[in-house]
Amino acid sequence: MRRPPGPRRRAHRHPVRLNRQQGIDFAVVQRRGSDLTHIGPVRTCIGCRARTLPSELLRVVVVDGAVVPDTRRRLPGRGAWLHPDPDCLRNAEKRRAFPRAFRVQGPLDVDRVRGHLEQCGQEVAGSPRDQQEARKQVDPS
């Protein structure tokens, strides 16, 4: 069956959803406003929604209805990524990001992650936001 004559519809091309034949390297595709210079795997913090390297984030998984930090990144199951910063944890809880990220129903217990962040808080030198602001500072001389 033939189409009736009329105006042809052009296919809408989304800049990210191109196939490999069109030359897009999906390892370097960025979201609007992201500051990414590294080529390789990128993860998104579920608290602040910033995209960064996995080495700067803490992987968390669900074990028996509780969110558990996966410091060795070896626990089975669906994982989510979070900056080792209490502000990002608060934002994730406020936005109800944990059930959405793990695709589970109902609230999850995040006490173990909070305890881990408090324990390693003395070891971590500043939050990710402090590091970003330190880079933005200009020498006044």
PDB file of C-alpha atoms in Angstrom:
ATOM      1  CA  MET A   1       0.000   0.000   0.000  1.00  0.00           C
ATOM      2  CA  ARG A   2       1.391   3.364  -1.024  1.00  0.00           C
ATOM      3  CA  ARG A   3       1.340   6.516   1.062  1.00  0.00           C
ATOM      4  CA  PRO A   4      -0.818   9.310  -0.249  1.00  0.00           C
ATOM      5  CA  PRO A   5       1.130  12.249  -1.647  1.00  0.00           C
ATOM      6  CA  GLY A   6       1.756  14.983   0.833  1.00  0.00           C
ATOM      7  CA  PRO A   7       4.486  16.672   2.815  1.00  0.00           C
ATOM      8  CA  ARG A   8       7.218  14.335   3.941  1.00  0.00           C
ATOM      9  CA  ARG A   9       8.123  14.275   7.578  1.00  0.00           C
ATOM     10  CA  ARG A  10      11.780  14.653   8.347  1.00  0.00           C
ATOM     11  CA  ALA A  11      13.153  12.477  11.083  1.00  0.00           C
ATOM     12  CA  HIS A  12      14.000  14.475  14.193  1.00  0.00           C
ATOM     13  CA  ARG A  13      17.609  13.817  15.136  1.00  0.00           C
ATOM     14  CA  HIS A  14      18.482  14.078  18.788  1.00  0.00           C
ATOM     15  CA  PRO A  15      22.183  14.974  19.264  1.00  0.00           C
ATOM     16  CA  VAL A  16      22.766  12.236  21.854  1.00  0.00           C
ATOM     17  CA  ARG A  17      20.747   9.421  20.331  1.00  0.00           C
ATOM     18  CA  LEU A  18      22.798   9.016  17.188  1.00  0.00           C
ATOM     19  CA  ASN A  19      24.148   5.645  16.196  1.00  0.00           C
ATOM     20  CA  ARG A  20      27.808   4.672  16.067  1.00  0.00           C
ATOM     21  CA  GLN A  21      27.963   5.084  12.289  1.00  0.00           C
ATOM     22  CA  GLN A  22      27.379   8.805  12.670  1.00  0.00           C
ATOM     23  CA  GLY A  23      30.570   9.220  14.692  1.00  0.00           C
ATOM     24  CA  ILE A  24      29.459   9.984  18.250  1.00  0.00           C
ATOM     25  CA  ASP A  25      31.706   8.668  21.012  1.00  0.00           C
ATOM     26  CA  PHE A  26      29.246   7.849  23.794  1.00  0.00           C
ATOM     27  CA  ALA A  27      32.017   7.907  26.417  1.00  0.00           C
ATOM     28  CA  VAL A  28      32.294  11.691  26.130  1.00  0.00           C
ATOM     29  CA  VAL A  29      28.630  12.688  25.726  1.00  0.00           C
ATOM     30  CA  GLN A  30      27.829  15.284  28.382  1.00  0.00           C
ATOM     31  CA  ARG A  31      24.749  16.758  29.934  1.00  0.00           C
ATOM     32  CA  ARG A  32      24.128  20.434  29.619  1.00  0.00           C
ATOM     33  CA  GLY A  33      26.181  22.336  32.205  1.00  0.00           C
ATOM     34  CA  SER A  34      28.468  19.477  33.180  1.00  0.00           C
ATOM     35  CA  ASP A  35      32.163  20.160  33.556  1.00  0.00           C
ATOM     36  CA  LEU A  36      33.719  16.950  32.271  1.00  0.00           C
ATOM     37  CA  THR A  37      37.210  16.628  30.850  1.00  0.00           C
ATOM     38  CA  HIS A  38      37.853  12.911  31.388  1.00  0.00           C
ATOM     39  CA  ILE A  39      37.063  10.273  28.794  1.00  0.00           C
ATOM     40  CA  GLY A  40      35.786   7.074  30.339  1.00  0.00           C
ATOM     41  CA  PRO A  41      33.058   5.919  32.684  1.00  0.00           C
ATOM     42  CA  VAL A  42      31.014   8.646  34.326  1.00  0.00           C
ATOM     43  CA  ARG A  43      28.544   8.262  37.197  1.00  0.00           C
ATOM     44  CA  THR A  44      25.904  10.627  38.564  1.00  0.00           C
ATOM     45  CA  CYS A  45      25.573  11.412  42.263  1.00  0.00           C
ATOM     46  CA  ILE A  46      21.958  10.761  43.296  1.00  0.00           C
ATOM     47  CA  GLY A  47      22.164  13.579  45.844  1.00  0.00           C
ATOM     48  CA  CYS A  48      23.384  16.578  43.847  1.00  0.00           C
ATOM     49  CA  ARG A  49      22.970  15.099  40.321  1.00  0.00           C
ATOM     50  CA  ALA A  50      26.546  16.070  39.398  1.00  0.00           C
ATOM     51  CA  ARG A  51      28.320  13.801  36.921  1.00  0.00           C
ATOM     52  CA  THR A  52      31.841  12.789  37.871  1.00  0.00           C
ATOM     53  CA  LEU A  53      34.318   9.933  37.892  1.00  0.00           C
ATOM     54  CA  PRO A  54      33.435   6.783  39.849  1.00  0.00           C
ATOM     55  CA  SER A  55      36.620   7.190  41.902  1.00  0.00           C
ATOM     56  CA  GLU A  56      35.157  10.362  43.476  1.00  0.00           C
ATOM     57  CA  LEU A  57      31.859   8.706  44.453  1.00  0.00           C
ATOM     58  CA  LEU A  58      30.720   6.117  46.983  1.00  0.00           C
ATOM     59  CA  ARG A  59      28.767   3.149  45.642  1.00  0.00           C
ATOM     60  CA  VAL A  60      25.786   2.099  47.758  1.00  0.00           C
ATOM     61  CA  VAL A  61      23.564  -0.974  47.435  1.00  0.00           C
ATOM     62  CA  VAL A  62      20.455  -2.339  49.165  1.00  0.00           C
ATOM     63  CA  VAL A  63      20.897  -5.297  51.528  1.00  0.00           C
ATOM     64  CA  ASP A  64      17.784  -6.510  53.404  1.00  0.00           C
ATOM     65  CA  GLY A  65      15.922  -3.202  53.078  1.00  0.00           C
ATOM     66  CA  ALA A  66      18.857  -1.044  54.173  1.00  0.00           C
ATOM     67  CA  VAL A  67      21.198   1.063  52.075  1.00  0.00           C
ATOM     68  CA  VAL A  68      24.778  -0.133  52.655  1.00  0.00           C
ATOM     69  CA  PRO A  69      28.051   1.491  51.515  1.00  0.00           C
ATOM     70  CA  ASP A  70      29.986  -0.680  49.075  1.00  0.00           C
ATOM     71  CA  THR A  71      33.534   0.575  49.596  1.00  0.00           C
ATOM     72  CA  ARG A  72      35.137  -2.278  47.658  1.00  0.00           C
ATOM     73  CA  ARG A  73      32.518  -2.035  44.858  1.00  0.00           C
ATOM     74  CA  ARG A  74      31.995  -5.771  44.845  1.00  0.00           C
ATOM     75  CA  LEU A  75      28.557  -6.287  46.420  1.00  0.00           C
ATOM     76  CA  PRO A  76      25.965  -7.795  44.096  1.00  0.00           C
ATOM     77  CA  GLY A  77      22.852  -5.987  43.012  1.00  0.00           C
ATOM     78  CA  ARG A  78      21.865  -2.672  41.609  1.00  0.00           C
ATOM     79  CA  GLY A  79      24.081   0.130  42.845  1.00  0.00           C
ATOM     80  CA  ALA A  80      23.722   3.876  43.173  1.00  0.00           C
ATOM     81  CA  TRP A  81      26.440   6.503  43.463  1.00  0.00           C
ATOM     82  CA  LEU A  82      26.766   9.236  46.064  1.00  0.00           C
ATOM     83  CA  HIS A  83      29.401  11.820  46.947  1.00  0.00           C
ATOM     84  CA  PRO A  84      30.984  11.058  50.347  1.00  0.00           C
ATOM     85  CA  ASP A  85      29.356  14.232  51.651  1.00  0.00           C
ATOM     86  CA  PRO A  86      26.540  14.512  54.237  1.00  0.00           C
ATOM     87  CA  ASP A  87      24.890  17.264  52.149  1.00  0.00           C
ATOM     88  CA  CYS A  88      24.511  14.922  49.185  1.00  0.00           C
ATOM     89  CA  LEU A  89      23.054  12.247  51.481  1.00  0.00           C
ATOM     90  CA  ARG A  90      20.532  14.780  52.857  1.00  0.00           C
ATOM     91  CA  ASN A  91      19.606  15.879  49.330  1.00  0.00           C
ATOM     92  CA  ALA A  92      19.108  12.265  48.222  1.00  0.00           C
ATOM     93  CA  GLU A  93      16.852  11.591  51.206  1.00  0.00           C
ATOM     94  CA  LYS A  94      14.886  14.800  50.656  1.00  0.00           C
ATOM     95  CA  ARG A  95      14.403  14.028  46.960  1.00  0.00           C
ATOM     96  CA  ARG A  96      13.497  10.382  47.778  1.00  0.00           C
ATOM     97  CA  ALA A  97      16.188   9.299  45.341  1.00  0.00           C
ATOM     98  CA  PHE A  98      17.115   5.988  46.992  1.00  0.00           C
ATOM     99  CA  PRO A  99      13.901   4.046  46.228  1.00  0.00           C
ATOM    100  CA  ARG A 100      13.907   5.449  42.706  1.00  0.00           C
ATOM    101  CA  ALA A 101      17.568   4.588  42.084  1.00  0.00           C
ATOM    102  CA  PHE A 102      17.199   1.047  43.424  1.00  0.00           C
ATOM    103  CA  ARG A 103      13.758   0.538  41.871  1.00  0.00           C
ATOM    104  CA  VAL A 104      12.133  -0.585  45.111  1.00  0.00           C
ATOM    105  CA  GLN A 105       8.888   0.409  46.823  1.00  0.00           C
ATOM    106  CA  GLY A 106       8.795   2.224  50.140  1.00  0.00           C
ATOM    107  CA  PRO A 107      11.412   3.959  52.275  1.00  0.00           C
ATOM    108  CA  LEU A 108      14.900   2.567  52.864  1.00  0.00           C
ATOM    109  CA  ASP A 109      17.056   2.756  55.985  1.00  0.00           C
ATOM    110  CA  VAL A 110      20.176   4.900  55.335  1.00  0.00           C
ATOM    111  CA  ASP A 111      21.680   4.799  58.853  1.00  0.00           C
ATOM    112  CA  ARG A 112      24.653   2.652  57.789  1.00  0.00           C
ATOM    113  CA  VAL A 113      25.580   5.081  55.015  1.00  0.00           C
ATOM    114  CA  ARG A 114      25.208   8.032  57.398  1.00  0.00           C
ATOM    115  CA  GLY A 115      27.465   6.280  59.934  1.00  0.00           C
ATOM    116  CA  HIS A 116      30.027   5.515  57.232  1.00  0.00           C
ATOM    117  CA  LEU A 117      30.079   9.159  56.103  1.00  0.00           C
ATOM    118  CA  GLU A 118      30.470  10.386  59.675  1.00  0.00           C
ATOM    119  CA  GLN A 119      33.283   7.887  60.281  1.00  0.00           C
ATOM    120  CA  CYS A 120      35.199   8.771  57.123  1.00  0.00           C
ATOM    121  CA  GLY A 121      34.309  12.483  57.399  1.00  0.00           C
ATOM    122  CA  GLN A 122      37.520  13.179  59.308  1.00  0.00           C
ATOM    123  CA  GLU A 123      39.590  11.362  56.668  1.00  0.00           C
ATOM    124  CA  VAL A 124      38.092  13.109  53.619  1.00  0.00           C
ATOM    125  CA  ALA A 125      39.663  16.527  52.977  1.00  0.00           C
ATOM    126  CA  GLY A 126      36.632  18.672  52.187  1.00  0.00           C
ATOM    127  CA  SER A 127      33.479  18.064  50.258  1.00  0.00           C
ATOM    128  CA  PRO A 128      33.281  18.014  46.454  1.00  0.00           C
ATOM    129  CA  ARG A 129      31.821  21.521  46.524  1.00  0.00           C
ATOM    130  CA  ASP A 130      34.798  22.810  48.525  1.00  0.00           C
ATOM    131  CA  GLN A 131      37.161  21.334  45.944  1.00  0.00           C
ATOM    132  CA  GLN A 132      35.230  22.994  43.098  1.00  0.00           C
ATOM    133  CA  GLU A 133      35.286  26.377  44.803  1.00  0.00           C
ATOM    134  CA  ALA A 134      39.015  26.048  45.528  1.00  0.00           C
ATOM    135  CA  ARG A 135      39.593  25.573  41.800  1.00  0.00           C
ATOM    136  CA  LYS A 136      37.576  28.700  40.986  1.00  0.00           C
ATOM    137  CA  GLN A 137      39.599  30.993  43.224  1.00  0.00           C
ATOM    138  CA  VAL A 138      41.889  33.416  41.430  1.00  0.00           C
ATOM    139  CA  ASP A 139      45.213  34.704  42.781  1.00  0.00           C
ATOM    140  CA  PRO A 140      44.695  38.435  43.515  1.00  0.00           C
ATOM    141  CA  SER A 141      48.307  39.397  42.760  1.00  0.00           C
TER     142      SER A 141
END
